[in-house]
Coordinates of C-alpha atoms in Angstrom, one line a residue:
X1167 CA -44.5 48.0 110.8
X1168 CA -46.5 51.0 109.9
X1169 CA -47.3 49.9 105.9
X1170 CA -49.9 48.4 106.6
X1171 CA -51.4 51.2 108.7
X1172 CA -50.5 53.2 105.6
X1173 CA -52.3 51.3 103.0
X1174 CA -56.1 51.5 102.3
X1175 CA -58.2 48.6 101.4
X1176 CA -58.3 49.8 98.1
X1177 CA -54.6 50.0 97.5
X1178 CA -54.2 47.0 99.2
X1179 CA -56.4 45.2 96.8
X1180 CA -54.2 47.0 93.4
X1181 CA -51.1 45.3 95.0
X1182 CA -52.7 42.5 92.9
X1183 CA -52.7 44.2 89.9
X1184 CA -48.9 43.2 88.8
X1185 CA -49.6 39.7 89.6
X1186 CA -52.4 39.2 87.7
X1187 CA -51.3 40.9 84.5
X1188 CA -48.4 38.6 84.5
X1189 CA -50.9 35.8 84.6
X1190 CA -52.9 37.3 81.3
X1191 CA -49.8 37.7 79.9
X1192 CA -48.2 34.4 80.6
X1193 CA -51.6 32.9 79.2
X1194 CA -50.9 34.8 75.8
X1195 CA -47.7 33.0 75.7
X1196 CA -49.2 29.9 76.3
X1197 CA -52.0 30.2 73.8
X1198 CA -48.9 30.2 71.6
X1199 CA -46.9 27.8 72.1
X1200 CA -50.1 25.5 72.4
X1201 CA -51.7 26.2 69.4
X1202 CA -48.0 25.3 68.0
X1203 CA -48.3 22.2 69.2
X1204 CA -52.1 21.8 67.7
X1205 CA -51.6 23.5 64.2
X1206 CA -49.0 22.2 61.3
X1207 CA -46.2 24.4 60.3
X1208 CA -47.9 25.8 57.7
X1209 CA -51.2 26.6 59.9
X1210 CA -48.7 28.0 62.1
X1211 CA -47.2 30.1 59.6
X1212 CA -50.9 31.5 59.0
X1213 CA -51.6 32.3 62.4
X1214 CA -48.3 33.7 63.3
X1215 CA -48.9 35.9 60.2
X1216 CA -52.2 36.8 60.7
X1217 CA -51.4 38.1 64.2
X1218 CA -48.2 40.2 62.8
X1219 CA -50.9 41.8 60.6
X1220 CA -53.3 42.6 63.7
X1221 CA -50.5 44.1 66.1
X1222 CA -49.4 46.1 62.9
X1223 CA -52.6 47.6 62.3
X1224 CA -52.9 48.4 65.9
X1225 CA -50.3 50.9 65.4
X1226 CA -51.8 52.6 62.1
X1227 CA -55.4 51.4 62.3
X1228 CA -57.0 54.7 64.2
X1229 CA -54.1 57.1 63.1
X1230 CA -52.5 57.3 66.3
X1231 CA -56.0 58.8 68.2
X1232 CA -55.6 56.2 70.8
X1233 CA -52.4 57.2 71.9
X1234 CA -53.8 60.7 72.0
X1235 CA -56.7 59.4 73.8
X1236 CA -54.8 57.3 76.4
X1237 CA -52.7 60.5 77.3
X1238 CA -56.0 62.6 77.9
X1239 CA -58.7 60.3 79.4
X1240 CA -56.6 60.8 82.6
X1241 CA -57.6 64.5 82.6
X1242 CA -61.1 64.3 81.3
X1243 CA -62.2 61.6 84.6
X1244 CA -60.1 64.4 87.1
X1245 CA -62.3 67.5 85.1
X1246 CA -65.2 65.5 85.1
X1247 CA -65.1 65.7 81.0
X1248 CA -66.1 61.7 80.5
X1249 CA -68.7 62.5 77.8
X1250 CA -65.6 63.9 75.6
X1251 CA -63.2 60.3 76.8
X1252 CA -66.1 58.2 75.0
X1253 CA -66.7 60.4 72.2
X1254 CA -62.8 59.7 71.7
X1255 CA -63.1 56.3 72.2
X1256 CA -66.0 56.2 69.9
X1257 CA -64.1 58.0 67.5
X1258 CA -61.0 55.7 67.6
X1259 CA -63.4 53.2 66.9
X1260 CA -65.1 54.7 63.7
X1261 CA -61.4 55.4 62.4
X1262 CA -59.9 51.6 62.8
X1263 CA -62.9 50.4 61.3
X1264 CA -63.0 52.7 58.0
X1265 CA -58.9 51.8 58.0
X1266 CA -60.0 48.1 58.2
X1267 CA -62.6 48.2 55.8
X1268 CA -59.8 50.0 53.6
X1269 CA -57.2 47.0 53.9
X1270 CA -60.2 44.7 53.4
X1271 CA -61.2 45.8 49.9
X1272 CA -57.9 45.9 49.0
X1273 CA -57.0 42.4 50.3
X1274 CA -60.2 41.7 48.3
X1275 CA -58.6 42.9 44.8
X1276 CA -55.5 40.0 45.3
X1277 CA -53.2 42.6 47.0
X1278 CA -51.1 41.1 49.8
X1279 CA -48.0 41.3 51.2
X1280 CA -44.6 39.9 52.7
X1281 CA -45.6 36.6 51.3
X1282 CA -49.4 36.8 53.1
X1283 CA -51.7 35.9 50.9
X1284 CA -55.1 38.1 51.0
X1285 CA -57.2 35.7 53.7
X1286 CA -54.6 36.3 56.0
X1287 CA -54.3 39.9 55.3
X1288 CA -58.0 40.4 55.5
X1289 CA -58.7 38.2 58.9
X1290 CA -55.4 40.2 60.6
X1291 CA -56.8 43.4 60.2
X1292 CA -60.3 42.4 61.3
X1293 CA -58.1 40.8 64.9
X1294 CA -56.2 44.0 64.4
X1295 CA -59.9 46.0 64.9
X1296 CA -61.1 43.7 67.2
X1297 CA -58.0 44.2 69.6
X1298 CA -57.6 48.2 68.8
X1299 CA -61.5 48.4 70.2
X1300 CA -60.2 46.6 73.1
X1301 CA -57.5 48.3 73.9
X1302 CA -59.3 51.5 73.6
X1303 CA -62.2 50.4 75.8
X1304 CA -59.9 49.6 78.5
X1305 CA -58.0 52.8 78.3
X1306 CA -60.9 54.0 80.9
X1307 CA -60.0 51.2 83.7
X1308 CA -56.1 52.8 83.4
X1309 CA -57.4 56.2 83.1
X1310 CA -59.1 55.8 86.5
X1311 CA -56.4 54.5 88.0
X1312 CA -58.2 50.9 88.7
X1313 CA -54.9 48.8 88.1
X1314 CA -56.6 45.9 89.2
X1315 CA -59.9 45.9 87.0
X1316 CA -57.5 46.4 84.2
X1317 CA -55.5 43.6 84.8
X1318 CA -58.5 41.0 85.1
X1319 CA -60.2 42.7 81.8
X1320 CA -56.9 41.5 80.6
X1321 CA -57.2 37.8 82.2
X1322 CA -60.1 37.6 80.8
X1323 CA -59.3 38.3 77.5
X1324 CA -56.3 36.0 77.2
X1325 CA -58.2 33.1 78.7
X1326 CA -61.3 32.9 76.7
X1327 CA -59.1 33.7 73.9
X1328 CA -57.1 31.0 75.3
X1329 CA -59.8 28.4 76.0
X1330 CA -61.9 29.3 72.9
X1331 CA -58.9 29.6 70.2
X1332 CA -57.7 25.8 71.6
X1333 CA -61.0 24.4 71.0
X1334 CA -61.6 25.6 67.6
X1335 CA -58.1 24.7 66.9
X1336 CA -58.6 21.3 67.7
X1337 CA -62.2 20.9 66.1
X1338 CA -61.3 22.5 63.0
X1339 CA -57.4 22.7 62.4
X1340 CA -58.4 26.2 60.8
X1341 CA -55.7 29.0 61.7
X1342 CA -58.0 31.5 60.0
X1343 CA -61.1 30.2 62.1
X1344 CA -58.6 30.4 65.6
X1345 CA -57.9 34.1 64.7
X1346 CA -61.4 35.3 64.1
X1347 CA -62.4 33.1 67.4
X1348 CA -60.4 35.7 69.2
X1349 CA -61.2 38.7 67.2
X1350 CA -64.7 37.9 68.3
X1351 CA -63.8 37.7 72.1
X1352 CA -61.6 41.0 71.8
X1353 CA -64.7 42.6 70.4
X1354 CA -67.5 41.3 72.3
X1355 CA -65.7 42.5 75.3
X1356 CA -64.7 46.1 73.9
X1357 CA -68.3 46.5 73.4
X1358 CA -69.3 45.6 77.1
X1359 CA -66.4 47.6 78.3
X1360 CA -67.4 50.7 76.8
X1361 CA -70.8 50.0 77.2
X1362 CA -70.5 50.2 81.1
X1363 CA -68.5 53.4 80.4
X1364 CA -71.7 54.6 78.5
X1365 CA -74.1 53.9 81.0
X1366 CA -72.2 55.6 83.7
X1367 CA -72.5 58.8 82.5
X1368 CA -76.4 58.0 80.9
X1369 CA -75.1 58.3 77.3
X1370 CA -76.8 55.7 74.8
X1371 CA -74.8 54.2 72.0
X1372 CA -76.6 55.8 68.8
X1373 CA -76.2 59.0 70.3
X1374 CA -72.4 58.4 71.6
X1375 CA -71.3 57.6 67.8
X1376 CA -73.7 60.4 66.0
X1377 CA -71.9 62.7 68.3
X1378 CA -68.9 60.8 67.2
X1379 CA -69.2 61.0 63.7
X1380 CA -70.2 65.0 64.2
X1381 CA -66.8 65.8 66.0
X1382 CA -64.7 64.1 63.6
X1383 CA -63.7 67.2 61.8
X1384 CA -62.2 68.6 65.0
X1385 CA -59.9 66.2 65.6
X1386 CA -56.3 67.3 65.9
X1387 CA -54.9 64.9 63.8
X1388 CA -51.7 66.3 63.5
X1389 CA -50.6 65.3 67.2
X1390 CA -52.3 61.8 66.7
X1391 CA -50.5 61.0 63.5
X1392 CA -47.2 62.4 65.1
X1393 CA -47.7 59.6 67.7
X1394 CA -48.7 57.3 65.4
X1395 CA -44.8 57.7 63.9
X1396 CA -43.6 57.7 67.6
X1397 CA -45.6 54.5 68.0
X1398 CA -44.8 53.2 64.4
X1399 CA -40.7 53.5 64.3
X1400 CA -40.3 51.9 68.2
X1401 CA -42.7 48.9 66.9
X1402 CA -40.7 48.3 64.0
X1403 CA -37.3 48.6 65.3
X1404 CA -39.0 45.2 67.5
X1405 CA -40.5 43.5 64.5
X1406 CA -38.8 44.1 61.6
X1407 CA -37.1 40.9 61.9
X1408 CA -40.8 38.9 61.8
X1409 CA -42.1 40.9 58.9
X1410 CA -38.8 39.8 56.9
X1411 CA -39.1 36.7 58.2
X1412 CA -42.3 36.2 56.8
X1413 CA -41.0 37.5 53.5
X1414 CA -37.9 36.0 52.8
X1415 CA -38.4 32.4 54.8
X1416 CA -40.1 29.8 53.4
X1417 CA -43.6 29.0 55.0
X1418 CA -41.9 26.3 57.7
X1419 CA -38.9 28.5 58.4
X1420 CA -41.7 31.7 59.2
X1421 CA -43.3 28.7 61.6
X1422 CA -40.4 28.0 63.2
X1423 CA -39.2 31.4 63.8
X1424 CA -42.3 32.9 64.8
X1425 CA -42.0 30.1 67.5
X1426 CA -38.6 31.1 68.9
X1427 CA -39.8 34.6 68.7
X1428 CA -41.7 34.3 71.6
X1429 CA -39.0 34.4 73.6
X1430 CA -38.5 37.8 72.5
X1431 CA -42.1 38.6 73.5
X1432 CA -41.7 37.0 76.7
X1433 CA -38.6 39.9 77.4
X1434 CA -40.6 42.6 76.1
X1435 CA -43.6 41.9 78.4
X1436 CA -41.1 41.0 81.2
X1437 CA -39.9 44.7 80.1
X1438 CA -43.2 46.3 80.8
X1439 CA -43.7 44.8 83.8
X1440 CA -40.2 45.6 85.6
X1441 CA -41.0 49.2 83.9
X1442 CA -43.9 49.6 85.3
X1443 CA -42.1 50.1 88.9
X1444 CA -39.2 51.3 87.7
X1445 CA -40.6 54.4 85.1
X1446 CA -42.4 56.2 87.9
X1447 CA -39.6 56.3 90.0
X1448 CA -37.2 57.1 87.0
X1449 CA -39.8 60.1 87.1
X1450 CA -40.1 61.1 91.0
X1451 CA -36.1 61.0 91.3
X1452 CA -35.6 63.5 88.3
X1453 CA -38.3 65.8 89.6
X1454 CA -37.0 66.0 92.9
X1455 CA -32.9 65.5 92.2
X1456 CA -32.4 66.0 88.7
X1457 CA -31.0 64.1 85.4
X1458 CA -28.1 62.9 87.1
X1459 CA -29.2 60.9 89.8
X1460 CA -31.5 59.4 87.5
X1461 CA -29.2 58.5 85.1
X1462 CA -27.1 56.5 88.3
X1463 CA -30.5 54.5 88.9
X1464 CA -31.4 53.8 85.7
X1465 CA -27.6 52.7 85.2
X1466 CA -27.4 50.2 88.1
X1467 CA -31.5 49.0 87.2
X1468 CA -30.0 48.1 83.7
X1469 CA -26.8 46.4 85.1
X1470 CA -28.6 44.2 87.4
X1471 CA -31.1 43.1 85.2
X1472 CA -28.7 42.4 82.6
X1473 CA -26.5 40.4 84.9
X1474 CA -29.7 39.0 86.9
X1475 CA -30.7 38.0 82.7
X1476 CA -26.8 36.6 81.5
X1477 CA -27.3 34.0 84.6
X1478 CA -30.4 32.6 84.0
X1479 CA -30.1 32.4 80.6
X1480 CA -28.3 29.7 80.8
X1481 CA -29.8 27.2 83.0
X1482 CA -33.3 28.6 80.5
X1483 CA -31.1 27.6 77.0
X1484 CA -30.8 24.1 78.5
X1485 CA -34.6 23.4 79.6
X1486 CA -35.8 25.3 75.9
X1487 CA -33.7 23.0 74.0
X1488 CA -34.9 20.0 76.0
X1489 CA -38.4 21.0 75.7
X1490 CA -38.9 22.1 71.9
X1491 CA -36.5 18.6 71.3
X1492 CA -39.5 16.8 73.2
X1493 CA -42.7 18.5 72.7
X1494 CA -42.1 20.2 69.5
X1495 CA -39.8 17.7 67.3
X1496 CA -41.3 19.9 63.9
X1497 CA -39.4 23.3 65.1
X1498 CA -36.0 21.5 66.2
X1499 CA -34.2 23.0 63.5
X1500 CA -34.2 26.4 64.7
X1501 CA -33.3 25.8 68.4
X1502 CA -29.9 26.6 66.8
X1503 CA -31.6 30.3 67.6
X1504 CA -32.1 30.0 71.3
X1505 CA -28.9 31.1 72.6
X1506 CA -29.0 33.9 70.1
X1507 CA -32.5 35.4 71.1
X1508 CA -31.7 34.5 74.8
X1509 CA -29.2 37.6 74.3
X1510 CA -31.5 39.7 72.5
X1511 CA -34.0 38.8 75.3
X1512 CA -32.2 40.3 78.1
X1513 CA -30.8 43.3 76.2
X1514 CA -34.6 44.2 75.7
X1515 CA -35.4 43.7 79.2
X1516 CA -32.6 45.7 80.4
X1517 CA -33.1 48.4 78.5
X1518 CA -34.4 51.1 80.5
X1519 CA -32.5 53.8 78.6
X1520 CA -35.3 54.9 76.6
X1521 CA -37.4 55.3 79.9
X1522 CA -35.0 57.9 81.1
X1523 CA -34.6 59.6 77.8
X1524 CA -38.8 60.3 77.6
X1525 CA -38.8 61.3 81.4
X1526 CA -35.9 63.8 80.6
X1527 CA -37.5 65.4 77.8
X1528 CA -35.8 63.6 75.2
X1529 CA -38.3 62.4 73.4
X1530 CA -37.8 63.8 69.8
X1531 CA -34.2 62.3 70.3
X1532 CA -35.4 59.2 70.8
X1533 CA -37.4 59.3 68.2
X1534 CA -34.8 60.1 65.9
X1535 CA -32.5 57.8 67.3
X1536 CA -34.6 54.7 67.0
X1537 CA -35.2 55.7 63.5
X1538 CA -31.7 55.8 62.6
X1539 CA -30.8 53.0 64.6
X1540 CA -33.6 51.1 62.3
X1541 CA -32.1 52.5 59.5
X1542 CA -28.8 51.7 60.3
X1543 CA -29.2 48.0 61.5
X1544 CA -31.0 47.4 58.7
X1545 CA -28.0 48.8 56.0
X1546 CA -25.5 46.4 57.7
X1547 CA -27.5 43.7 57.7
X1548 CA -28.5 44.2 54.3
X1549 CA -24.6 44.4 53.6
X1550 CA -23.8 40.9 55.6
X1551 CA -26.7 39.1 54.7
X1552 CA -26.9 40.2 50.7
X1553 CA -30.2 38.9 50.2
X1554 CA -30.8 39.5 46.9
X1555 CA -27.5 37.5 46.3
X1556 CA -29.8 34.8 45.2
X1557 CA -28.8 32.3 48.3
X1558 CA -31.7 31.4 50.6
X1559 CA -32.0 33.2 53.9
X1560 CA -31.8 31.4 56.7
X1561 CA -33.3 31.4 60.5
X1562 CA -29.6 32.7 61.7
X1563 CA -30.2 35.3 59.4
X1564 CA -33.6 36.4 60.6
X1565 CA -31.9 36.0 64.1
X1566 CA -28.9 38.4 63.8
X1567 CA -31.3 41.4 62.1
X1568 CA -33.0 40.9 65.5
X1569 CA -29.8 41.1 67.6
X1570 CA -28.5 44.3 65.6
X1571 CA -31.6 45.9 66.2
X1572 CA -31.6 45.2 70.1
X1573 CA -27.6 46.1 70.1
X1574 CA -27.4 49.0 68.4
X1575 CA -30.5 50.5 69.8
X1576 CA -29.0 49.6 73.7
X1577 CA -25.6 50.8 72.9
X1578 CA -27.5 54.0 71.0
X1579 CA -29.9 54.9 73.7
X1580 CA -27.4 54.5 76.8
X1581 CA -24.9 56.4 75.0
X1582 CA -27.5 59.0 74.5
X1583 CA -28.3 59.2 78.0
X1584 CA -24.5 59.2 79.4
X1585 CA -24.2 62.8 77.4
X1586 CA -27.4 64.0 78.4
X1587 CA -27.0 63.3 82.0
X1588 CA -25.3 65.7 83.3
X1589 CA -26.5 68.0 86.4
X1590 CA -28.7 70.2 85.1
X1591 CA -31.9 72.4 87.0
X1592 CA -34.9 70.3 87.1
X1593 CA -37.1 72.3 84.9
X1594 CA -34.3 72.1 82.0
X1595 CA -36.4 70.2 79.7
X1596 CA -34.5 70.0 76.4
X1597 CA -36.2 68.7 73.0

């Protein structure tokens, strides 16, 4: 009876904040699957590509200053140091768009890669700017702790991009003309963003990018390009299997994975939002009673959900096969994959093993670990699959380099965490 008496207006009005940002993210989805439904296969292909080459480049694209930036911002607001959070942000911006312009000219000379020709290439980086300005000028909402304006800068995003992308989709049957569509709505929205961040502490663009461009030299870029790997090897050992895709497929096959693949992005999003609640608490409980208690909360979170997962996934293979077999007739070949990625699905959203391994101050191990696991995952499947064999890979093929990866990375990471668990003093932070 007394939470409510216990709950201020303003928290009361973040309790929105999950809610909506399940909304901007179920309208991501959605853009996908209806532009799937607009496009050809082959348009399809060029989208999917083009946006595998944007979240890419958001990795690399401002050499891992944003990650930098997102874990400092916090502090600057609390010290009152906001003139050195846009400077960053400015900075990150100068950085992805000297990498772009880089990947540009060379897309110009004919380069390309993984089977993308140089248009894609070109207009994924350029969404790959557009989104990494976004995503830095909405670091400042987060760093504030404003949940809830967060989550409606991202509901606003997804559904002009939504709205926007489906109408130039349907006017001109362009992939390439959908992805700059939303490049310009990440953009025009980063600029407003950190334009109100400008003019709250009286600082006027031209002078926030001269000082900008004068700080560059003091940038540590040795702990932004050693989260850039950090970033880099966890976002491959969840994509790998698209970029191969997209290289050893044909252009349909591409298509009609990158379709199924969004139940994969569905889990990881799911994944963020369950972790969301459960990380911070992952991280009270170890303060306050240590590694082993954690480890019994993070084991029974990761049982439930993966039981809580194994049930509905079947009742959710039945209505997918139904609904690609009705709406989607072109992709029916690869609902052979559903019940496949249904169990990659849940391993990913149960996965909360890599949570308790960065809040116990294992974070070099994990780092390691998810780079062998790549590695290793990788070898075997190389061995099974035998590409180079000369016999065309296939969508199951595609599919079961995505299992391995989600497998052996659980099985890695909880293993991990069962040796490392046991009761030691709280401040025993080991690297």
């Amino acid at each position: 009876m007394r939470l409510p008496l216990m709950l201020s207006p303003r928290r009361m009005r973040q309790l929105w904040y999950a809610p909506l940002l399940a909304l901007a993210m179920a309208l991501v989805m959605f853009r996908m699957l209806v532009l799937a439904r607009l496009l050809d296969l082959n348009a399809f292909a060029t989208f999917s590509g083009g946006l595998l080459v944007s979240s890419t480049f958001c990795m690399v694209g401002c050499l891992g200053l944003q990650s930098v930036l997102q874990r400092e911002w916090p502090g600057y607001v609390v010290r009152g140091q906001e003139l050195r959070a846009v400077i960053g942000a400015a900075q990150c911006n100068l950085l992805a768009v000297a990498s772009a312009v880089a990947v540009c000219l060379f897309a110009a000379s004919g380069f390309s890669i993984a089977g993308m020709g140089s248009q894609v290439l070109a207009i994924g980086v350029v969404h790959g700017a557009a989104q990494q300005a976004f995503l830095v000028a909405t670091t400042e909402s987060r760093s504030r702790g404003d949940a809830l304006r967060y989550a409606w800068q991202q509901v606003g995003r997804a559904g002009l991009s939504l709205v926007l992308g489906t109408t130039v989709a349907v006017t001109t049957s362009s992939p390439v003309a959908v992805i700059a569509t939303e490049a310009m709505v990440s953009a025009v929205l980063s600029v407003a963003i950190l334009r109100a961040s400008m003019i709250r502490i009286a600082l006027g663009w031209c002078a926030a990018y001269r000082l900008a461009l004068r700080r560059l030299p003091r940038l540590r870029l040795r702990s932004a390009l050693t989260m850039m790997v950090v970033m880099l090897v966890a976002f491959a050992g969840l994509n790998v299997d698209r970029w191969v895709a997209s290289h050893l497929l044909s252009t349909a096959g591409f298509a009609q994975y990158s379709l199924m693949a969004i139940l994969l992005a569905v889990s990881q999003a799911m994944q963020a939002l369950i972790n969301a609640s459960v990380y911070p608490m992952l991280a009270r409980r170890f303060a306050t009673l240590g590694s082993a208690v954690t480890f019994n909360i993070c084991l029974r979170a990761s049982v439930a959900v993966l039981a809580l997962g194994a049930l509905v996934s079947f009742p959710a293979n039945a209505l997918l096969q139904y609904s690609i077999g009705r709406w989607y007739p072109l992709y029916s070949e690869a609902t052979s994959l559903i019940p496949l990625l249904l169990v990659v699905g849940v391993l990913r959203v149960s996965d909360f093993w890599s949570s308790y391994l960065l809040i116990t101050g294992y974070e070099t191990r994990l780092l390691v670990l998810n780079g062998v696991t790549l590695l290793v995952a990788t070898l075997i499947w190389l061995a099974w699959t035998a590409p180079w064999a000369g016999a065309p890979t296939t969508l199951w093929d595609i599919g079961l380099l995505a299992a391995l990866l989600s497998l052996l990375g659980t099985v890695a990471a909880a293993a991990t965490a069962w040796r490392t668990q046991e009761v030691r003093p709280v401040t025993g932070i080991h690297r």
